[in-house]
CSV table of C-alpha atoms in Angstrom, one decimal:
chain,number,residue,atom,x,y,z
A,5,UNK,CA,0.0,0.0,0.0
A,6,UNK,CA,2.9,2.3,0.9
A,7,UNK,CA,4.4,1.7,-2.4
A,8,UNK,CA,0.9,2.5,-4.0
A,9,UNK,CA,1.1,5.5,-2.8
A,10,UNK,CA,4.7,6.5,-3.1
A,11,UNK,CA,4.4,5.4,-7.0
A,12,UNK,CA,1.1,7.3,-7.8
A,13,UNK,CA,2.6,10.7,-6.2
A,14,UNK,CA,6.1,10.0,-7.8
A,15,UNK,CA,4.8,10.6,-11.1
A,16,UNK,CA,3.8,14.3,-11.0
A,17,UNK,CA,7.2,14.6,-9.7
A,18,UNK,CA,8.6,12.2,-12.5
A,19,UNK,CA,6.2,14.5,-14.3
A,20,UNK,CA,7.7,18.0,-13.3
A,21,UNK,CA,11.1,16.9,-14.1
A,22,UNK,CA,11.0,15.2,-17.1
A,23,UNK,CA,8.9,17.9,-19.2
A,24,UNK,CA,9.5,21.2,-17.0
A,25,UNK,CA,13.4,20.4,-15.5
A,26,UNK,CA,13.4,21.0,-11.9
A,27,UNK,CA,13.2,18.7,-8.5
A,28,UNK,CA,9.7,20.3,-7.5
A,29,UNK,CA,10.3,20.1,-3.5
A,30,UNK,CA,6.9,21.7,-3.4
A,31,UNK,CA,5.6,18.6,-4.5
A,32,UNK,CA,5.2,17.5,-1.0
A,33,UNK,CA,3.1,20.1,0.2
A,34,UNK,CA,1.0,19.7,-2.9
A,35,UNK,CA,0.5,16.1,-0.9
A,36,UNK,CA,-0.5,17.7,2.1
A,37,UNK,CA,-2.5,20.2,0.8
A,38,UNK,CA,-4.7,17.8,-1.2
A,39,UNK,CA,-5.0,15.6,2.2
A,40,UNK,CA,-6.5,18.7,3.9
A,41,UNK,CA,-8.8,19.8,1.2
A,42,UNK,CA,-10.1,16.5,0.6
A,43,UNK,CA,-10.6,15.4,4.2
A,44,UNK,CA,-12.2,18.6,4.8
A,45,UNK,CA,-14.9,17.7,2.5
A,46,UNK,CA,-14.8,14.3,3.8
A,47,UNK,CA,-15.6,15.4,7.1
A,48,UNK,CA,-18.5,17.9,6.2
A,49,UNK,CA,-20.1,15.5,4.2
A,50,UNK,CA,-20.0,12.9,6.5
A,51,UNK,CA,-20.6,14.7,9.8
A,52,UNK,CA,-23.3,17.6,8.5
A,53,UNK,CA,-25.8,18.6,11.0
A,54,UNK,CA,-24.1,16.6,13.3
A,55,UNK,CA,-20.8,18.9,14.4
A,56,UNK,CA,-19.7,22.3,14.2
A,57,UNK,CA,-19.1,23.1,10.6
A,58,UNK,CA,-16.1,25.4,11.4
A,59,UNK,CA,-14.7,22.5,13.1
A,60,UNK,CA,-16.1,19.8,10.6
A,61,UNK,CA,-13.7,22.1,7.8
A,62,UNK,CA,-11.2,22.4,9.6
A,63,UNK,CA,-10.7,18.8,9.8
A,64,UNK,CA,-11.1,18.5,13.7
A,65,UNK,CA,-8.6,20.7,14.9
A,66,UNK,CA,-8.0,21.2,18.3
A,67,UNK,CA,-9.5,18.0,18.6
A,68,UNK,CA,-12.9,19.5,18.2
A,69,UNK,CA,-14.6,16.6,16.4
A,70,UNK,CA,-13.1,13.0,15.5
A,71,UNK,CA,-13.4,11.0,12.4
A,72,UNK,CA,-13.9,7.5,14.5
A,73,UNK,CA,-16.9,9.2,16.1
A,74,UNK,CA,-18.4,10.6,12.8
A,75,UNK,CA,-17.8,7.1,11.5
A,76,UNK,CA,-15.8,7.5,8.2
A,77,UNK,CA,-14.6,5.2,6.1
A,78,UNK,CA,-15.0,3.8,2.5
A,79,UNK,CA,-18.1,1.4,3.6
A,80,UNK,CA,-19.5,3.6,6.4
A,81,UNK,CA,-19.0,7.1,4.8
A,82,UNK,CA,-18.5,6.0,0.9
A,83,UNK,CA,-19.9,9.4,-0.1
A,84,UNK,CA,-17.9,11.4,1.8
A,85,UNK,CA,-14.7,9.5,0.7
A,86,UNK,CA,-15.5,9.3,-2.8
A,87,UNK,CA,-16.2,13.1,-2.7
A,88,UNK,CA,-13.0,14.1,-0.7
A,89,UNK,CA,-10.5,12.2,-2.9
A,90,UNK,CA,-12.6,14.0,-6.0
A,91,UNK,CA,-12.1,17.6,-4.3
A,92,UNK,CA,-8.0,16.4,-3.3
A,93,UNK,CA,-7.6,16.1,-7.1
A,94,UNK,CA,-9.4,18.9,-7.8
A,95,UNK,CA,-7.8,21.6,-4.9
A,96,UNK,CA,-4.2,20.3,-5.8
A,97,UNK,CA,-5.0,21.1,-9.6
A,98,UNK,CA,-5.7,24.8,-9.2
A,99,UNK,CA,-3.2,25.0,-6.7
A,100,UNK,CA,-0.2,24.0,-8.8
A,101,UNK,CA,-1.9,26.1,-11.9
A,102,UNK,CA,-1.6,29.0,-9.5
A,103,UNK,CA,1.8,28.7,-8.3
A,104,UNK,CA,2.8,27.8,-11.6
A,105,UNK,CA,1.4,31.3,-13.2
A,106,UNK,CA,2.7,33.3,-9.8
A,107,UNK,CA,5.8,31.8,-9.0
A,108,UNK,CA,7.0,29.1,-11.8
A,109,UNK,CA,5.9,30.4,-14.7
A,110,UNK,CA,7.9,34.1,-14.7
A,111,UNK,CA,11.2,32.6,-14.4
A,112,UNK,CA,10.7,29.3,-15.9
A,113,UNK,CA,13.5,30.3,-18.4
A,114,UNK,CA,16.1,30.3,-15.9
A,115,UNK,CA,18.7,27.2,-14.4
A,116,UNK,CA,17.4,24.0,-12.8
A,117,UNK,CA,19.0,25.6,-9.4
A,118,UNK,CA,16.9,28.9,-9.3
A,119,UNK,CA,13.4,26.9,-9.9
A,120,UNK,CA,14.5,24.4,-7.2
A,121,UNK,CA,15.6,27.1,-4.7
A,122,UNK,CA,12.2,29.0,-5.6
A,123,UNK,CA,10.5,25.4,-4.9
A,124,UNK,CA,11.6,25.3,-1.2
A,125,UNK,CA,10.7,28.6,-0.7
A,126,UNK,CA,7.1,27.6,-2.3
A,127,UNK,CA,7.1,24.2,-0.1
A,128,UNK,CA,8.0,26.0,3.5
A,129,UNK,CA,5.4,28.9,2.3
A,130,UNK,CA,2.4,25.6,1.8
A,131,UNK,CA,3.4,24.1,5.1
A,132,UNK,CA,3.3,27.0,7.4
A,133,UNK,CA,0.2,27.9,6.1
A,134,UNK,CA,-1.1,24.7,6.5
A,135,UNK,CA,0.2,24.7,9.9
A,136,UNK,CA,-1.4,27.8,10.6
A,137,UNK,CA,-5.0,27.3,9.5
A,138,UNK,CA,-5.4,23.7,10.5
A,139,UNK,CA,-3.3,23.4,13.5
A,140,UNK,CA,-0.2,21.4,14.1
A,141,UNK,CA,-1.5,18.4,15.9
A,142,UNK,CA,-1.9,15.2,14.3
A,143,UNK,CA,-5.6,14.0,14.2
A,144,UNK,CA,-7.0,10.3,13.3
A,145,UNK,CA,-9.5,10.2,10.4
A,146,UNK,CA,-10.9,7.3,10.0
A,147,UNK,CA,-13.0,4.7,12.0
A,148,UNK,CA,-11.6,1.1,12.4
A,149,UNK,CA,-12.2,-0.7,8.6
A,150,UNK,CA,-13.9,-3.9,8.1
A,151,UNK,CA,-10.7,-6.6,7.6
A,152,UNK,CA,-10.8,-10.1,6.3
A,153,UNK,CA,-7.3,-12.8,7.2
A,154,UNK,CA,-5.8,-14.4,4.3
A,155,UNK,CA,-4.2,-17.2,5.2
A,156,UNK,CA,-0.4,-18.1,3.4
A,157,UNK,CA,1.9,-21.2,5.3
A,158,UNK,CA,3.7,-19.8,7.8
A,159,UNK,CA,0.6,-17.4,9.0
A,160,UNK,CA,-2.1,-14.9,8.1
A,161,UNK,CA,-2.2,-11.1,6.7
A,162,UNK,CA,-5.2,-9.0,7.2
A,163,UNK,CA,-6.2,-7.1,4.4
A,164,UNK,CA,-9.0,-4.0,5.2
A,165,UNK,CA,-11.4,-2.0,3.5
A,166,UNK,CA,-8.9,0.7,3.1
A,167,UNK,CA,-6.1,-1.5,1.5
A,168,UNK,CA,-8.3,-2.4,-1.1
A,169,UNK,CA,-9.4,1.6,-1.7
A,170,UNK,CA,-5.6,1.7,-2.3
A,171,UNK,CA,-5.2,-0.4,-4.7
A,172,UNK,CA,-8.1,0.1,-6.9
A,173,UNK,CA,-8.0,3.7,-6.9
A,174,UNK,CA,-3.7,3.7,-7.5
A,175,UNK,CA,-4.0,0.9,-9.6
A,176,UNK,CA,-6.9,2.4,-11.7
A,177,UNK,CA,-5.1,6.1,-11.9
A,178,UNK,CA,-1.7,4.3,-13.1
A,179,UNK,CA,-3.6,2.3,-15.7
A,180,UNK,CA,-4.9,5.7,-17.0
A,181,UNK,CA,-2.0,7.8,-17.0
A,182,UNK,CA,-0.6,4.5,-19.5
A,183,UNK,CA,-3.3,4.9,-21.6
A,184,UNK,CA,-2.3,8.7,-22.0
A,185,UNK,CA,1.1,8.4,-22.7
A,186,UNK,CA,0.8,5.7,-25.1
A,187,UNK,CA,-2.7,6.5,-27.2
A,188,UNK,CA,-3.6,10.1,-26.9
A,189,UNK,CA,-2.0,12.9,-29.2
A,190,UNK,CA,-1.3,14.5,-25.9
A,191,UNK,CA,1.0,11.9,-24.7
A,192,UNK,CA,2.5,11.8,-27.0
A,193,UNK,CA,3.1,15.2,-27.2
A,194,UNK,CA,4.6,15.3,-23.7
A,195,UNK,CA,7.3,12.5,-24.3
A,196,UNK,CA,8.5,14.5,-27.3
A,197,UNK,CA,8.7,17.6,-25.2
A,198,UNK,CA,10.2,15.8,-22.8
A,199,UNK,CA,12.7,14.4,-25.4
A,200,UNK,CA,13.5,17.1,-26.9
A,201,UNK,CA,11.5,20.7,-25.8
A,202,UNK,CA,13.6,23.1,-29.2
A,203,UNK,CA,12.2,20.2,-32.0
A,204,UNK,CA,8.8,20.1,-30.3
A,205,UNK,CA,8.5,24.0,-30.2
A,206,UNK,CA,9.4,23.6,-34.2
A,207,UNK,CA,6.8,20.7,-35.0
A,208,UNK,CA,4.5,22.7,-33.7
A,209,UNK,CA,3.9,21.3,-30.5
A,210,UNK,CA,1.6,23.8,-28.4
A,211,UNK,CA,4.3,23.3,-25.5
A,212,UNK,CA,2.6,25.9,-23.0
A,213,UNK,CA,-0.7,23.6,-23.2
A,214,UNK,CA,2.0,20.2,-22.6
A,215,UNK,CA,2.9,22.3,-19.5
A,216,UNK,CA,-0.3,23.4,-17.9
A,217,UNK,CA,-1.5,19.6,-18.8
A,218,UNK,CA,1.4,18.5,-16.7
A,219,UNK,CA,0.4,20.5,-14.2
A,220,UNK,CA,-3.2,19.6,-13.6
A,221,UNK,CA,-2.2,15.6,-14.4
A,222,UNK,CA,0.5,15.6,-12.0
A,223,UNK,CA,-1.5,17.7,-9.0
A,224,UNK,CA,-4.2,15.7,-9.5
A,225,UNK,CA,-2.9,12.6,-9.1
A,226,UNK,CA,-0.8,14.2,-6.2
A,227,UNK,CA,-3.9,15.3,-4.4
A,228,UNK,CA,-5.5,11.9,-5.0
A,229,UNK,CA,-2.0,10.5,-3.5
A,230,UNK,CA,-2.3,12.2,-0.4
A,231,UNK,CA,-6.0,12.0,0.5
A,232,UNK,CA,-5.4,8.1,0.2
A,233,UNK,CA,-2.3,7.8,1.9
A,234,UNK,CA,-4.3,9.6,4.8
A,235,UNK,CA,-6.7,6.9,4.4
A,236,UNK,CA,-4.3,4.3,4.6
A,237,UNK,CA,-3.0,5.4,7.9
A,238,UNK,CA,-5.3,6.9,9.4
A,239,UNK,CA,-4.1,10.0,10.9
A,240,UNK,CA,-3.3,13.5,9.4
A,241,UNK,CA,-0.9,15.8,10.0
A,242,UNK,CA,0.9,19.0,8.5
A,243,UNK,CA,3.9,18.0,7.6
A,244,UNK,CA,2.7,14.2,6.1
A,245,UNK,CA,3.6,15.4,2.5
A,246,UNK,CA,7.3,16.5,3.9
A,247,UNK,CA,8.2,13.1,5.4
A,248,UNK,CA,6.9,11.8,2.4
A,249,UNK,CA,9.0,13.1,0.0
A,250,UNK,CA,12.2,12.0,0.8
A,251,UNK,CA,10.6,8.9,-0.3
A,252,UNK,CA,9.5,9.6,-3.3
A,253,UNK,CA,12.5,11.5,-4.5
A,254,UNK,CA,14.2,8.0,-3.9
A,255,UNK,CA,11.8,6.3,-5.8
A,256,UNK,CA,12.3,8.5,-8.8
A,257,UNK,CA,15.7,8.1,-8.3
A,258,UNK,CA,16.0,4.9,-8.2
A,259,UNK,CA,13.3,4.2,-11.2
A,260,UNK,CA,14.8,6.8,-13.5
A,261,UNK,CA,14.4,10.1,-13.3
A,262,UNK,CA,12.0,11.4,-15.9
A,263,UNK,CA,10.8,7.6,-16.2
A,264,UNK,CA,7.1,7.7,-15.4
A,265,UNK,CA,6.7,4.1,-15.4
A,266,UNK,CA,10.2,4.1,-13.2
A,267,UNK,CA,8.8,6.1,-10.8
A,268,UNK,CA,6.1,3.8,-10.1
A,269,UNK,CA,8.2,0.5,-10.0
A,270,UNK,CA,10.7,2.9,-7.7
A,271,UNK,CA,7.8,3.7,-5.5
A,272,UNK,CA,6.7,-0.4,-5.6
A,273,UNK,CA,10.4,-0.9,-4.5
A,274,UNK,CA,11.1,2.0,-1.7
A,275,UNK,CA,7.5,1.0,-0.7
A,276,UNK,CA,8.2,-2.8,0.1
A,277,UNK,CA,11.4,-2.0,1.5
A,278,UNK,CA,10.4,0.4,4.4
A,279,UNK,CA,7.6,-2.1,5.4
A,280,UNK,CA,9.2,-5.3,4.9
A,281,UNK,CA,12.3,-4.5,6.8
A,282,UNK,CA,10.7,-3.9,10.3
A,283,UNK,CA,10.9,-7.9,9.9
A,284,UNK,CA,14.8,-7.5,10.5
A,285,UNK,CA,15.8,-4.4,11.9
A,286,UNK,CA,14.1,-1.7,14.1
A,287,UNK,CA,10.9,-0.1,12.2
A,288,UNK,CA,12.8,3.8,13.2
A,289,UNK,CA,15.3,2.6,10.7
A,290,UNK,CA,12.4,1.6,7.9
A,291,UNK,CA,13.6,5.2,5.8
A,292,UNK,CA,17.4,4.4,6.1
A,293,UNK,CA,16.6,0.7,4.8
A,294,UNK,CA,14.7,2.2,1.9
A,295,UNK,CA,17.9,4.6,1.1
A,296,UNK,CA,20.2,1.4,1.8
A,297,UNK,CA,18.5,0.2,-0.9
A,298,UNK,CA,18.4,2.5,-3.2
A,299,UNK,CA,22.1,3.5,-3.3
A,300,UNK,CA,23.2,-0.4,-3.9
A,301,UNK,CA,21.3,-1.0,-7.1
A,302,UNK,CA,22.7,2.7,-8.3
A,303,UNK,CA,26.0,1.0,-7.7
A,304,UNK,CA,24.7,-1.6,-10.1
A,305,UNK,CA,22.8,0.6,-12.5
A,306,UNK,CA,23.5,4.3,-11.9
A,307,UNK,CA,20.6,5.3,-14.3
A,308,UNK,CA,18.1,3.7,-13.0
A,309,UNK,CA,16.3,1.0,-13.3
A,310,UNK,CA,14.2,1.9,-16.2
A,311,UNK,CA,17.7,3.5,-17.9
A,312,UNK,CA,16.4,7.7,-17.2
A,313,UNK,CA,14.1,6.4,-20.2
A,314,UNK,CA,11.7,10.2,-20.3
A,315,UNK,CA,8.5,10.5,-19.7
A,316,UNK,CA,7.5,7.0,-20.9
């Protein structure tokens, strides 16, 4: 589920890089951000008439109403899930068009360094903000999910409601960013500007449309990332997105950067790793494992596993 997660949000980063050539380190505020928009509607819908609607928006801050207690959750609340991960998309898609056009946009003609630089400042800007309208404490969101054992030979793995949100909804939103890439004049489009951005300006490549397409593809499936990573876990806080990325940048990394389809099997990998090697070693060390990881099959293959292959 982690890697789900990790690989759907890696590809707007992927994304960002391949087409626009910058480390976005926004991108995991963009996570955040979607979370709390998306939950915030989750919350109203499922606990209207019933709580405080001030508190309700601001997603029970202060510990003013509680997700367990208004019941949420895909088969309690399906509404009210289906409807926050809608508006996540949706918020973290007019949120990255307007940075873009304020911040990105005006000096999108100058070095990799400067739009990184101006993408910290953008991502410390996101998370204070957060911070300061939703509170810092960490909140649960969900009530307990339904859960069913499957059994394997040496023992059983529960598998809940939420899992399976997970993976339909990643695994869906994967499928259709393949479809994109390989059967739509759009795709297509993109992997040429991401190939080369001079000859697709000559074709006649409308390369400002490629870019705001990137833009609302990748914050959508950002926002969609976060709400159901909160959904996952179960608990929300301002500074999710932050921890996150780390781990997504590795992902990338590791798949190929500018590699969409390496940023998911990256994600799949970093994923299994942090979760898998609580077996052996202390789970605090879960992110270092990941890293561990990562840097020993760049020894092997420094460009990646999918060989820095762009876009597609």
């Amino acid at each position: 589920m982690r890697g789900l997660v990790i690989g759907l949000a890696g590809i707007g980063l992927s994304m960002t890089y391949s087409i626009l050539n910058f480390a976005n380190f926004a991108h995991g505020d963009f996570i955040t951000a979607g979370a709390f928009s998306g939950w915030a509607t989750t919350y109203l819908v499922a606990g209207l008439g019933r709580a405080d609607v001030g508190a309700l928006l601001l997603v029970g801050a202060g510990g003013s109403v509680f997700g367990g207690t208004l019941g949420i959750g895909v088969t309690g609340t399906p509404l009210a899930v289906a409807a926050g991960a809608l508006v996540a998309g949706v918020a973290t898609v007019v949120l990255a068009l307007g940075i873009d056009r304020l911040v990105f946009k005006p000096i999108r003609d100058e070095d990799g360094i400067t739009l990184l630089i101006t993408s910290v400042g953008v991502a410390f800007a996101l998370r204070y903000l957060m911070q300061f309208v939703f509170g810092s404490s960490v909140r649960g969101t969900t009530s307990q999910p339904p859960s069913i054992s499957l059994y394997f030979v040496d023992g059983a793995v529960r598998i809940n409601a939420h899992d399976i949100a997970v993976v339909v909804v990643a695994g869906g939103l994967m499928l259709a960013v393949h479809l994109l890439l390989q059967m739509t004049k759009l795709g297509k489009a993109m992997r040429a500007m991401a190939d080369n951005e001079d000859l697709a300006q000559i074709t006649g490549i409308p390369t400002e449309r490629v870019v705001r397409s990137v833009w609302v593809i990748g914050g959508g499936l950002t926002g969609v990332a976060g709400y159901m990573f909160i959904l996952w876990k179960g608990t929300l806080g301002f500074n999710d997105g932050w921890l996150l990325l780390l781990l997504i940048f590795a992902a990338v990394i590791l798949g190929g950067i500018g590699s969409i389809y390496g940023a998911i099997v990256g994600g799949l990998a970093i994923g299994l790793t942090a979760s898998v090697s609580v077996i052996w070693i202390p789970s605090a060390f879960a992110r270092a494992a990941a890293f561990a990881v990562m840097i020993v099959l760049l020894l092997v293959k420094p460009e990646g596993i999918f060989s820095g292959r762009s876009t597609a």
